Coordinates of C-alpha atoms and ligand atoms in Angstrom, one line a residue:
Chain A
M1 CA 129.7 115.2 119.6
N2 CA 131.1 112.1 121.0
L3 CA 134.3 111.7 119.0
R4 CA 136.3 108.6 119.5
W5 CA 139.8 107.5 118.8
Y6 CA 138.9 105.6 115.7
H7 CA 137.2 108.7 114.2
F8 CA 140.5 110.6 114.4
A9 CA 142.3 107.5 113.1
L10 CA 140.0 107.0 110.2
W11 CA 140.0 110.7 109.2
A12 CA 143.8 110.8 109.4
L13 CA 144.0 107.7 107.3
F14 CA 141.6 109.1 104.8
I15 CA 143.4 112.4 104.4
L16 CA 146.8 110.6 104.2
V17 CA 145.5 108.3 101.4
M18 CA 144.0 111.3 99.5
A19 CA 147.3 113.1 99.8
L20 CA 149.4 110.2 98.5
I21 CA 147.1 109.2 95.6
P22 CA 149.0 111.4 93.0
E23 CA 152.2 109.4 93.8
L24 CA 150.5 106.1 93.3
V25 CA 148.4 106.4 90.2
S26 CA 148.7 107.5 86.5
K27 CA 147.6 110.9 85.2
G28 CA 144.7 109.3 83.5
T29 CA 143.5 107.7 86.7
L30 CA 144.0 110.9 88.5
R31 CA 141.6 112.7 86.1
I32 CA 139.0 110.0 86.9
I33 CA 139.5 110.6 90.6
I34 CA 139.1 114.3 90.2
F35 CA 135.6 113.6 88.8
A36 CA 135.0 111.3 91.7
N37 CA 135.9 114.1 94.1
F38 CA 133.4 116.5 92.6
L39 CA 130.8 113.7 92.4
A40 CA 131.4 113.1 96.1
I41 CA 130.8 116.8 96.9
F42 CA 127.5 116.7 94.9
A43 CA 126.4 113.4 96.6
I44 CA 127.2 114.9 100.1
S45 CA 125.1 117.9 99.1
W46 CA 122.2 115.6 98.2
D47 CA 122.7 113.5 101.3
V48 CA 122.6 116.5 103.7
L49 CA 119.1 117.3 102.4
S50 CA 117.5 114.2 101.0
G51 CA 119.4 111.4 102.9
R52 CA 118.5 113.1 106.1
T53 CA 115.1 114.7 105.7
G54 CA 113.6 112.3 103.2
Y55 CA 112.7 115.2 100.8
I56 CA 114.1 113.5 97.7
S57 CA 115.6 116.2 95.5
F58 CA 115.7 115.6 91.7
G59 CA 116.8 119.2 91.4
H60 CA 120.4 119.0 92.3
P61 CA 121.7 119.6 88.8
F62 CA 119.6 122.8 89.0
L63 CA 121.5 123.9 92.1
I64 CA 124.9 122.8 90.7
G65 CA 124.0 124.6 87.5
I66 CA 123.3 127.9 89.2
G67 CA 126.7 127.7 90.9
A68 CA 128.5 126.8 87.7
Y69 CA 126.8 129.3 85.4
T70 CA 127.0 132.2 87.9
S71 CA 130.7 131.9 88.4
A72 CA 131.3 131.2 84.7
I73 CA 129.3 134.2 83.5
L74 CA 130.8 136.5 86.1
T75 CA 134.4 135.7 85.3
K76 CA 134.1 135.3 81.5
R77 CA 131.5 138.0 80.6
F78 CA 132.1 140.6 83.4
D79 CA 135.7 140.0 84.2
V80 CA 134.9 139.5 87.9
P81 CA 137.9 138.0 89.7
I82 CA 137.4 134.4 90.5
E83 CA 137.8 135.0 94.3
Y84 CA 134.6 137.1 94.2
A85 CA 132.8 135.1 91.5
I86 CA 132.8 131.9 93.5
P87 CA 131.3 133.3 96.7
A88 CA 128.7 135.2 94.6
A89 CA 127.9 131.9 92.8
V90 CA 127.5 130.1 96.2
L91 CA 125.1 132.9 97.3
M92 CA 123.1 132.6 94.1
T93 CA 122.8 128.9 94.6
M94 CA 121.5 129.4 98.1
V95 CA 118.8 131.7 96.6
G96 CA 118.1 128.7 94.3
G97 CA 118.0 126.5 97.4
I98 CA 115.2 128.7 98.8
I99 CA 113.3 128.4 95.6
V100 CA 113.5 124.6 95.7
F101 CA 112.5 124.8 99.4
L102 CA 109.2 126.6 98.8
P103 CA 107.4 123.5 97.5
A104 CA 108.6 121.6 100.5
L105 CA 106.4 123.7 102.7
R106 CA 103.4 122.1 101.1
I107 CA 104.2 118.9 99.4
K108 CA 106.1 115.7 100.2
G109 CA 107.2 112.4 98.7
S110 CA 107.2 111.8 95.0
Y111 CA 105.4 115.1 94.2
F112 CA 108.2 117.0 95.8
A113 CA 110.7 115.0 93.7
L114 CA 108.8 115.8 90.5
V115 CA 108.6 119.5 91.2
T116 CA 112.3 119.6 91.8
L117 CA 112.8 117.7 88.5
A118 CA 110.8 120.5 86.8
F119 CA 113.3 123.0 88.1
M120 CA 116.1 121.2 86.4
E121 CA 114.2 121.1 83.1
L122 CA 113.3 124.8 83.5
I123 CA 116.8 126.0 83.9
Y124 CA 117.9 123.9 81.0
Q125 CA 115.4 125.6 78.8
L126 CA 116.2 129.0 80.3
V127 CA 119.9 128.9 79.6
Q128 CA 119.2 128.1 76.0
V129 CA 116.6 130.7 75.4
V130 CA 117.2 133.6 77.8
R131 CA 120.3 135.7 77.0
P132 CA 122.3 133.1 75.1
D133 CA 124.9 135.8 74.7
L134 CA 125.6 135.3 78.4
T135 CA 125.0 131.6 78.9
G136 CA 126.4 130.4 75.5
G137 CA 123.0 128.9 74.8
T138 CA 122.9 125.2 73.7
R139 CA 126.6 125.0 73.1
G140 CA 127.5 126.2 76.5
M141 CA 130.7 128.1 77.3
S142 CA 134.4 127.4 77.0
G143 CA 137.6 129.2 77.8
I144 CA 136.4 129.9 81.3
E145 CA 139.2 130.8 83.6
T146 CA 140.7 127.8 85.4
L147 CA 142.1 127.7 88.9
T148 CA 144.7 125.1 88.2
R149 CA 146.9 123.7 85.5
G150 CA 147.5 120.0 85.1
A151 CA 146.0 116.9 86.6
V152 CA 148.1 116.9 89.8
N153 CA 147.1 120.4 90.8
G154 CA 143.5 119.8 89.8
Y155 CA 143.5 116.7 91.9
Y156 CA 144.8 118.5 95.0
L157 CA 142.3 121.3 94.6
S158 CA 139.3 118.9 94.2
A159 CA 140.5 116.6 96.9
S160 CA 141.1 119.4 99.4
L161 CA 137.6 120.8 98.7
M162 CA 136.0 117.4 99.0
V163 CA 137.8 116.6 102.3
V164 CA 136.9 119.9 103.8
V165 CA 133.3 119.6 102.7
A166 CA 133.1 116.0 103.9
L167 CA 134.7 116.7 107.3
S168 CA 132.7 119.8 108.1
M169 CA 129.4 118.2 107.0
W170 CA 130.2 115.1 109.0
L171 CA 130.9 117.2 112.1
L172 CA 127.8 119.2 111.6
M173 CA 125.6 116.1 111.2
R174 CA 127.0 114.6 114.3
T175 CA 125.5 117.4 116.4
Q176 CA 121.9 117.4 117.6
L177 CA 121.0 119.2 114.4
G178 CA 121.8 116.0 112.4
T179 CA 119.6 114.0 114.8
A180 CA 116.8 116.5 114.2
L181 CA 117.1 116.4 110.4
S182 CA 117.1 112.6 110.5
A183 CA 114.0 112.7 112.7
I184 CA 112.2 114.7 110.0
G185 CA 112.9 111.8 107.5
M186 CA 111.4 109.3 109.9
N187 CA 108.3 111.2 111.1
E188 CA 108.0 114.9 110.4
E189 CA 104.8 115.3 112.4
S190 CA 106.4 113.8 115.5
V191 CA 109.3 116.3 115.1
R192 CA 106.7 119.1 115.2
G193 CA 105.1 117.3 118.1
S194 CA 108.4 117.5 119.9
G195 CA 108.3 121.2 119.8
L196 CA 110.8 121.8 116.9
S197 CA 110.0 124.0 114.0
T198 CA 110.4 121.7 111.0
T199 CA 110.1 124.7 108.6
R200 CA 113.2 126.2 110.1
L201 CA 115.1 122.9 110.1
K202 CA 114.1 122.1 106.5
L203 CA 115.1 125.6 105.4
F204 CA 118.5 125.1 107.0
A205 CA 118.9 121.7 105.3
F206 CA 118.1 123.2 101.9
L207 CA 120.5 126.1 102.4
T208 CA 123.3 123.9 103.5
S209 CA 122.7 121.5 100.7
A210 CA 122.6 124.5 98.2
F211 CA 125.8 125.9 99.7
V212 CA 127.7 122.7 99.1
A213 CA 126.2 122.3 95.6
G214 CA 127.0 125.8 94.7
L215 CA 130.6 125.5 96.0
G216 CA 131.0 122.2 94.1
G217 CA 129.5 123.6 90.9
A218 CA 131.6 126.8 90.9
F219 CA 134.9 124.9 91.5
Y220 CA 133.9 122.3 89.0
V221 CA 133.4 124.8 86.2
H222 CA 136.8 126.5 87.1
Y223 CA 138.4 123.1 86.9
L224 CA 136.9 122.1 83.6
G225 CA 137.2 125.6 82.0
S226 CA 134.0 124.8 80.1
I227 CA 130.3 124.2 80.7
A228 CA 128.0 122.0 78.6
P229 CA 124.3 122.3 79.5
R230 CA 123.4 119.0 77.9
A231 CA 125.7 117.1 80.3
L232 CA 124.9 119.2 83.3
F233 CA 121.1 119.1 83.2
D234 CA 121.1 115.5 82.3
I235 CA 119.0 112.8 84.0
N236 CA 122.0 110.5 84.0
F237 CA 124.0 113.0 85.9
L238 CA 121.2 113.4 88.4
F239 CA 120.9 109.7 89.0
T240 CA 124.6 109.3 89.3
I241 CA 124.5 111.7 92.2
I242 CA 121.6 110.0 93.9
V243 CA 122.9 106.5 93.3
A244 CA 126.3 107.5 94.7
A245 CA 124.6 108.7 97.9
L246 CA 122.3 105.7 98.2
I247 CA 124.7 102.8 97.5
G248 CA 127.4 104.4 99.6
G249 CA 125.0 104.8 102.5
A250 CA 122.6 107.7 102.8
S251 CA 122.6 109.9 105.8
T252 CA 126.2 109.2 106.7
I253 CA 128.3 111.8 104.7
I254 CA 131.1 109.3 104.2
G255 CA 128.8 106.8 102.5
P256 CA 128.3 109.2 99.5
V257 CA 132.1 109.7 99.2
I258 CA 132.6 105.9 99.0
G259 CA 129.6 105.7 96.6
A260 CA 131.0 108.4 94.4
F261 CA 134.4 106.7 94.0
F262 CA 132.7 103.3 93.5
L263 CA 130.4 104.6 90.8
T264 CA 133.0 106.7 89.0
F265 CA 135.3 103.7 88.7
L266 CA 132.5 101.4 87.8
L267 CA 131.5 103.7 84.9
E268 CA 135.1 104.0 83.8
Y269 CA 135.7 100.3 83.7
L270 CA 132.5 99.8 81.8
R271 CA 133.4 102.4 79.2
P272 CA 135.5 100.2 76.9
Y273 CA 132.7 97.6 76.7
L274 CA 129.7 100.0 76.6
P275 CA 130.7 103.4 75.2
G276 CA 127.1 104.7 75.2
A277 CA 124.4 105.4 77.7
E278 CA 123.8 101.7 78.2
R279 CA 126.5 101.9 80.8
Y280 CA 124.0 103.7 83.0
F281 CA 121.7 100.7 82.7
I282 CA 124.4 98.3 83.9
Y283 CA 125.4 100.5 86.8
G284 CA 121.7 100.9 87.7
M285 CA 121.4 97.1 87.9
I286 CA 124.6 96.8 90.0
A287 CA 123.4 99.6 92.3
L288 CA 120.0 97.9 92.6
V289 CA 121.5 94.5 93.6
L290 CA 123.8 96.2 96.1
Y291 CA 121.0 98.2 97.5
M292 CA 118.8 95.2 97.9
Y293 CA 121.6 93.2 99.6
E294 CA 122.4 96.1 102.0
P295 CA 120.0 99.0 102.0
K296 CA 122.3 101.0 104.3
G297 CA 124.9 100.9 101.6
L298 CA 128.6 100.1 101.2
I299 CA 129.5 101.9 104.4
Q300 CA 127.5 99.4 106.3
L301 CA 129.4 96.5 104.7
F302 CA 132.7 98.2 105.8
S303 CA 131.2 99.0 109.2
N304 CA 130.2 95.3 109.7
A305 CA 133.7 94.2 108.7
W306 CA 135.2 96.8 111.1
N307 CA 133.0 95.7 113.9
S308 CA 133.8 92.0 113.5
L309 CA 137.4 92.9 113.7
F310 CA 137.1 95.1 116.8
S311 CA 133.9 93.6 118.2
R312 CA 135.1 92.6 121.7
R313 CA 136.7 96.0 122.3
E314 CA 133.8 97.9 121.1
S315 CA 131.1 96.1 123.0
A316 CA 133.1 96.9 126.2
G317 CA 133.6 100.5 125.2
N318 CA 130.1 101.2 124.2
Q319 CA 128.3 100.3 127.4
N320 CA 128.1 103.9 128.4
S321 CA 127.6 105.4 125.0
D322 CA 124.4 106.0 123.2
Q323 CA 126.0 105.1 120.0
A324 CA 125.9 101.4 120.6
G325 CA 122.8 100.9 118.5
K326 CA 124.1 102.9 115.6
Q327 CA 127.1 101.0 114.4
S328 CA 127.2 102.9 111.1
D329 CA 128.5 105.8 113.2
A330 CA 131.8 103.9 113.4
L331 CA 132.8 105.3 110.1
Chain B
M1 CA 95.3 129.4 141.7
K2 CA 96.1 130.3 138.1
T3 CA 94.1 128.9 135.1
A4 CA 96.4 126.8 133.0
L5 CA 94.2 125.9 130.0
E6 CA 91.0 127.5 129.0
I7 CA 88.7 126.4 126.2
E8 CA 85.8 128.7 125.3
N9 CA 83.0 128.0 122.9
L10 CA 85.1 125.7 120.8
V11 CA 83.5 124.4 117.6
K12 CA 85.0 122.1 115.0
R13 CA 83.1 121.1 111.9
F14 CA 84.3 118.4 109.5
G15 CA 82.0 119.2 106.6
G16 CA 78.6 118.4 108.0
L17 CA 79.8 116.7 111.1
V18 CA 80.1 118.7 114.3
A19 CA 83.1 117.1 116.0
T20 CA 83.4 119.7 118.8
D21 CA 80.1 121.4 119.7
N22 CA 80.4 124.7 121.6
L23 CA 82.7 123.2 124.2
S24 CA 84.0 125.2 127.2
F25 CA 86.1 124.1 130.1
H26 CA 89.1 125.2 132.0
I27 CA 91.8 123.5 134.0
E28 CA 93.6 125.1 136.9
Q29 CA 97.3 124.9 137.2
G30 CA 98.4 121.7 138.8
Q31 CA 95.0 120.1 138.3
S32 CA 94.5 116.7 136.7
V33 CA 91.3 116.3 134.7
G34 CA 89.9 113.3 132.9
L35 CA 88.2 113.7 129.5
I36 CA 85.8 110.9 128.8
G37 CA 83.2 109.9 126.3
P38 CA 82.3 107.0 124.0
N39 CA 84.3 106.2 120.9
G40 CA 83.9 109.0 118.4
A41 CA 82.8 111.5 121.0
G42 CA 85.4 114.0 119.8
K43 CA 88.1 113.7 122.5
T44 CA 91.1 113.3 120.2
T45 CA 89.7 116.2 118.1
V46 CA 89.8 118.5 121.1
F47 CA 93.4 117.5 121.7
A48 CA 94.2 118.2 118.0
Q49 CA 92.8 121.7 118.3
I50 CA 94.5 122.5 121.6
M51 CA 97.8 121.5 119.8
G52 CA 97.0 123.4 116.6
E53 CA 97.0 120.3 114.5
H54 CA 93.5 121.1 113.5
L55 CA 92.4 124.7 113.3
Q56 CA 89.1 125.2 115.2
T57 CA 86.1 126.4 113.3
S58 CA 85.5 129.0 116.0
G59 CA 86.2 129.5 119.7
T60 CA 89.1 130.4 121.8
I61 CA 92.0 128.4 123.3
R62 CA 94.0 130.1 126.1
L63 CA 97.2 128.9 127.8
Y64 CA 98.0 130.7 131.0
G65 CA 95.6 133.5 130.0
K66 CA 97.2 134.0 126.5
D67 CA 95.3 133.1 123.3
I68 CA 97.3 130.4 121.5
G69 CA 94.6 129.7 118.9
S70 CA 96.7 130.8 116.0
D71 CA 100.1 129.6 117.0
S72 CA 101.9 126.7 115.2
T73 CA 102.2 123.4 117.0
P74 CA 105.9 123.8 118.0
E75 CA 105.1 127.3 119.3
R76 CA 102.3 125.9 121.5
I77 CA 104.7 123.3 122.8
R78 CA 107.3 125.9 123.6
K79 CA 104.6 127.8 125.5
G80 CA 104.0 124.8 127.7
V81 CA 101.4 122.4 126.3
S82 CA 102.2 119.1 124.7
R83 CA 100.4 115.8 124.0
T84 CA 100.8 112.1 123.5
Y85 CA 99.1 110.2 120.6
Q86 CA 96.7 107.4 120.7
V87 CA 98.9 105.6 118.2
P88 CA 102.5 106.1 119.2
R89 CA 104.6 107.8 116.6
P90 CA 108.3 107.1 117.4
F91 CA 111.3 107.8 115.2
T92 CA 111.9 104.3 113.9
D93 CA 115.6 104.3 113.1
M94 CA 116.6 105.8 116.4
T95 CA 117.2 104.4 119.8
V96 CA 115.0 105.0 122.9
L97 CA 117.4 107.7 124.1
E98 CA 117.7 109.4 120.7
N99 CA 113.9 109.5 120.5
I100 CA 113.8 111.3 123.9
R101 CA 116.7 113.6 122.7
V102 CA 114.5 115.0 120.0
G103 CA 111.9 116.0 122.6
Q104 CA 114.6 117.6 124.7
M105 CA 116.4 119.6 122.0
P106 CA 116.4 123.3 122.0
N107 CA 114.4 124.8 119.1
S108 CA 117.2 126.9 117.8
I109 CA 119.5 125.6 115.1
W110 CA 122.5 127.4 116.6
Q111 CA 121.8 125.8 120.0
M112 CA 121.3 122.4 118.4
I113 CA 124.7 122.6 116.9
K114 CA 126.4 124.1 119.9
S115 CA 124.9 122.3 122.8
K116 CA 125.6 118.6 123.6
P117 CA 122.8 116.1 124.2
Q118 CA 121.9 116.0 127.9
Y119 CA 122.7 112.3 128.2
E120 CA 122.1 112.0 131.9
K121 CA 118.7 113.7 131.7
E122 CA 117.7 111.4 128.8
V123 CA 118.6 108.3 130.8
E124 CA 116.9 109.7 133.9
L125 CA 113.7 110.4 131.9
A126 CA 113.8 106.9 130.3
L127 CA 114.2 105.2 133.6
S128 CA 111.5 107.3 135.2
V129 CA 108.8 106.2 132.7
G130 CA 109.8 102.6 133.5
F131 CA 112.4 101.6 130.9
S132 CA 115.0 99.2 132.0
K133 CA 118.7 100.0 131.4
T134 CA 118.9 97.3 128.7
D135 CA 116.2 99.0 126.6
L136 CA 117.9 102.4 126.3
H137 CA 119.7 101.6 123.0
K138 CA 116.9 99.6 121.4
P139 CA 115.1 100.9 118.3
P140 CA 111.3 101.2 118.6
G141 CA 110.8 98.2 116.4
E142 CA 112.0 96.0 119.3
L143 CA 109.6 97.5 121.8
S144 CA 106.2 96.3 123.1
M145 CA 103.1 98.5 122.9
G146 CA 103.6 99.4 126.5
D147 CA 107.2 100.5 125.9
L148 CA 106.1 102.6 122.9
R149 CA 103.6 104.4 125.2
K150 CA 106.3 105.0 127.7
L151 CA 108.5 106.4 125.0
E152 CA 105.7 108.7 123.8
M153 CA 105.4 109.9 127.4
A154 CA 109.1 110.4 127.9
R155 CA 109.5 112.4 124.7
T156 CA 106.5 114.5 125.6
I157 CA 107.8 115.2 129.1
A158 CA 111.2 116.0 127.6
T159 CA 109.8 119.0 125.8
G160 CA 109.5 120.6 129.2
S161 CA 105.9 121.5 128.9
S162 CA 103.8 122.1 132.1
V163 CA 100.5 121.0 130.7
M164 CA 100.3 117.5 129.3
L165 CA 97.4 116.0 127.2
L166 CA 97.5 112.2 127.3
D167 CA 95.4 110.4 124.7
E168 CA 94.5 106.8 125.6
V169 CA 97.6 106.3 127.7
F170 CA 96.5 102.8 128.9
A171 CA 95.5 101.3 125.6
G172 CA 97.3 98.1 124.9
L173 CA 99.1 98.0 128.2
T174 CA 99.5 95.1 130.6
V175 CA 98.2 95.4 134.2
A176 CA 101.7 95.9 135.5
E177 CA 102.4 98.6 132.9
I178 CA 99.1 100.4 133.7
A179 CA 100.2 100.5 137.3
Q180 CA 103.6 101.8 136.4
I181 CA 102.4 104.6 134.1
G182 CA 99.6 105.4 136.6
A183 CA 102.2 105.8 139.4
L184 CA 104.3 108.0 137.1
I185 CA 101.3 110.3 136.3
Q186 CA 100.5 110.5 140.0
Q187 CA 104.0 111.5 140.9
M188 CA 104.2 114.1 138.2
H189 CA 100.8 115.5 139.3
K190 CA 102.1 115.7 142.8
D191 CA 105.2 117.6 141.4
G192 CA 102.9 120.2 139.9
M193 CA 102.2 119.0 136.3
T194 CA 98.8 119.9 134.8
F195 CA 97.0 117.0 133.1
L196 CA 94.2 116.4 130.7
I197 CA 93.8 112.6 130.4
V198 CA 91.7 110.6 127.9
S199 CA 91.2 107.0 128.8
H200 CA 88.8 104.2 128.1
D201 CA 90.0 102.4 131.2
L202 CA 87.9 104.3 133.7
K203 CA 89.2 102.3 136.6
A204 CA 92.8 103.2 135.9
L205 CA 91.7 106.8 135.3
E206 CA 89.9 107.3 138.6
P207 CA 93.0 107.6 140.9
L208 CA 94.7 110.0 138.5
V209 CA 92.2 112.8 138.2
D210 CA 90.8 115.5 140.4
S211 CA 87.7 115.9 138.2
V212 CA 86.2 114.6 135.0
I213 CA 84.6 116.1 131.9
A214 CA 82.3 113.9 129.9
I215 CA 81.5 114.7 126.3
N216 CA 79.3 113.1 123.7
Y217 CA 78.9 114.2 120.0
G218 CA 81.5 116.9 120.8
A219 CA 79.4 118.6 123.5
K220 CA 79.9 118.6 127.2
I221 CA 77.3 116.5 129.0
A222 CA 78.7 116.4 132.5
E223 CA 81.5 117.8 134.7
G224 CA 82.5 117.3 138.3
N225 CA 84.2 114.7 140.5
F226 CA 84.6 111.2 139.2
N227 CA 81.8 109.5 141.0
D228 CA 79.2 112.1 140.3
V229 CA 79.9 112.1 136.6
M230 CA 79.8 108.3 136.5
D231 CA 76.4 108.4 138.2
N232 CA 75.1 111.0 135.7
D233 CA 72.2 109.6 133.6
N234 CA 73.4 111.3 130.4
V235 CA 76.8 109.8 130.8
R236 CA 75.5 106.4 131.5
S237 CA 73.2 106.5 128.5
S238 CA 75.9 107.8 126.2
Y239 CA 78.2 104.9 127.0
L240 CA 75.3 102.4 126.7
G241 CA 74.3 104.0 123.4
A242 CA 77.8 103.5 122.0
A243 CA 78.0 99.9 123.3
Ligands
LIG1 N1 90.2 114.6 110.1 C1 88.9 114.3 110.2 N2 88.0 114.4 109.2 C2 86.7 114.1 109.3 N3 86.2 113.6 110.4 C3 86.9 113.5 111.5 C4 88.3 113.8 111.5 N4 88.9 113.5 112.7 C5 87.8 113.0 113.4 N5 86.7 113.0 112.7 C6 85.4 112.6 113.2 O1 85.1 113.4 114.4 C7 84.5 112.6 115.4 C8 85.3 112.6 116.7 O2 86.5 111.8 116.5 P1 87.6 111.7 117.6 O3 87.9 113.0 118.1 O4 88.7 110.9 117.0 O5 86.8 110.9 118.7 P2 87.4 110.1 120.0 O6 88.8 110.5 120.2 O7 86.5 110.7 121.1 O8 87.1 108.7 119.8 C9 84.3 111.2 114.8 O9 83.0 111.1 114.3 C10 85.3 111.2 113.7 O10 84.9 110.3 112.7
LIG2 MG1 90.5 109.3 120.2

């Protein structure tokens, strides 16, 4: 796995900062950061699948929705304890992941993206029409059991979940599995030509992505205590997830976390000037400019700065390492 | 001696075009065989069928006596046959070593997670196909055509297969690179690897093969040792006709 001292240092620093944030910021800011934590989880989920394999999912709100609705319905309508409802929701989301996976057996590129977009639209229609007594129909649900009270507790819950998800996905993607999934994104035929079953790899990526999406969705609904289909199955929500992963730095895990925080605060700061959906236009422009300037994302900008600080040391230390060419691994 | 690869009555039709025409041949284990024929004769199509990238219209493909004709490409590779491509297809955002790593990986997700990359073996393989130490961390974008072919060879060897199909290995290579790759193939042949080699460069092919199969319009027109096949009238006219 090739862990280095600065990996431990950076993760320790990251966890320390996350732990201290409630001492440093106002309650209002804390609530914004809670959203950033959940967005980061969703962006990591997207990144594990789309950032790696190149199968661009427009269906993540579909997956997140399955997680959120399953847990909400189980706890509210059937009085299932939350500690059973959440695992059940994650399992259901993984079933959803398999459904999204099926078209990936046959189609690639923009067609795949469009098919997954159809899943999002489909579930939006379904929750409104099928058994609105369970789903709450167009209005959604409220009064869902919450796991925490107050911003500080909500913050710690979301931050812990985000850190655990980020760290475990980061470790997982540093193994040969991560290399194989990235290889699919570069040339799927060559991966098959190297003797690896891409079907199995893709299925694993879809299931892992769904696992994270379901986990995030279920916890999110038990943080909010309510669910609004119009906001969940919304194209702006979808693009916020994707843009967070892309401008942060796809295929890096930490990139999407950085991207999620950057986007959340950008949207918040734009809110007083642009209260409506025009905000999304502005952030789209900013994201585009950033993306054109550095396609590997914000993480690459940080990584470049880091490398210029430590360059002499690193070039000596990297001689015997295969990581020399991939400086983005520094973070 | 055991038969490594056995092709029987292989037919491939692309619509009206017969790309492989009732082709049969077999290769003994440890043998090196050349597959020659003019442009469009159907050599690459034969490779594609052996690897399961194209499904044959009819006919049988056996590897070590077992029918592999309905296996997936990765399954065939795991059973011991792999190929290189006329146009190299590297992983563009990976280093030379990482490219080789993909070929070397176990085909089990659990093993991929659990086992570490075999760094020394990757380096050894890269050096054995003729990479210099300074190339190991370069991305394919910085490599020459010759280096890309070496990379293709190394990744194919890394899969651990015992039968290798090489498609136009010498295309776009310098004289020095041809000598280097040629020496590598000879060494591997000596060590027991079975080869089926397609090459336009017949002079470079000659020292690498025990025998040659010539095809034209997908059908076999001659088979035997290199000089006999070269002297065959059908072979001569097929090359002249294409030129
Ligand atoms: N996928 C395909 N669809 C239709 N025709 C093909 C396809 N692949 C190859 N062919 C045709 O089959 C014939 C043999 O091609 P190929 O095997 O590439 O020849 P070679 O490798 O000997 O130059 C050619 O006429 C080619 O145009
Ligand atoms: Mg060819």
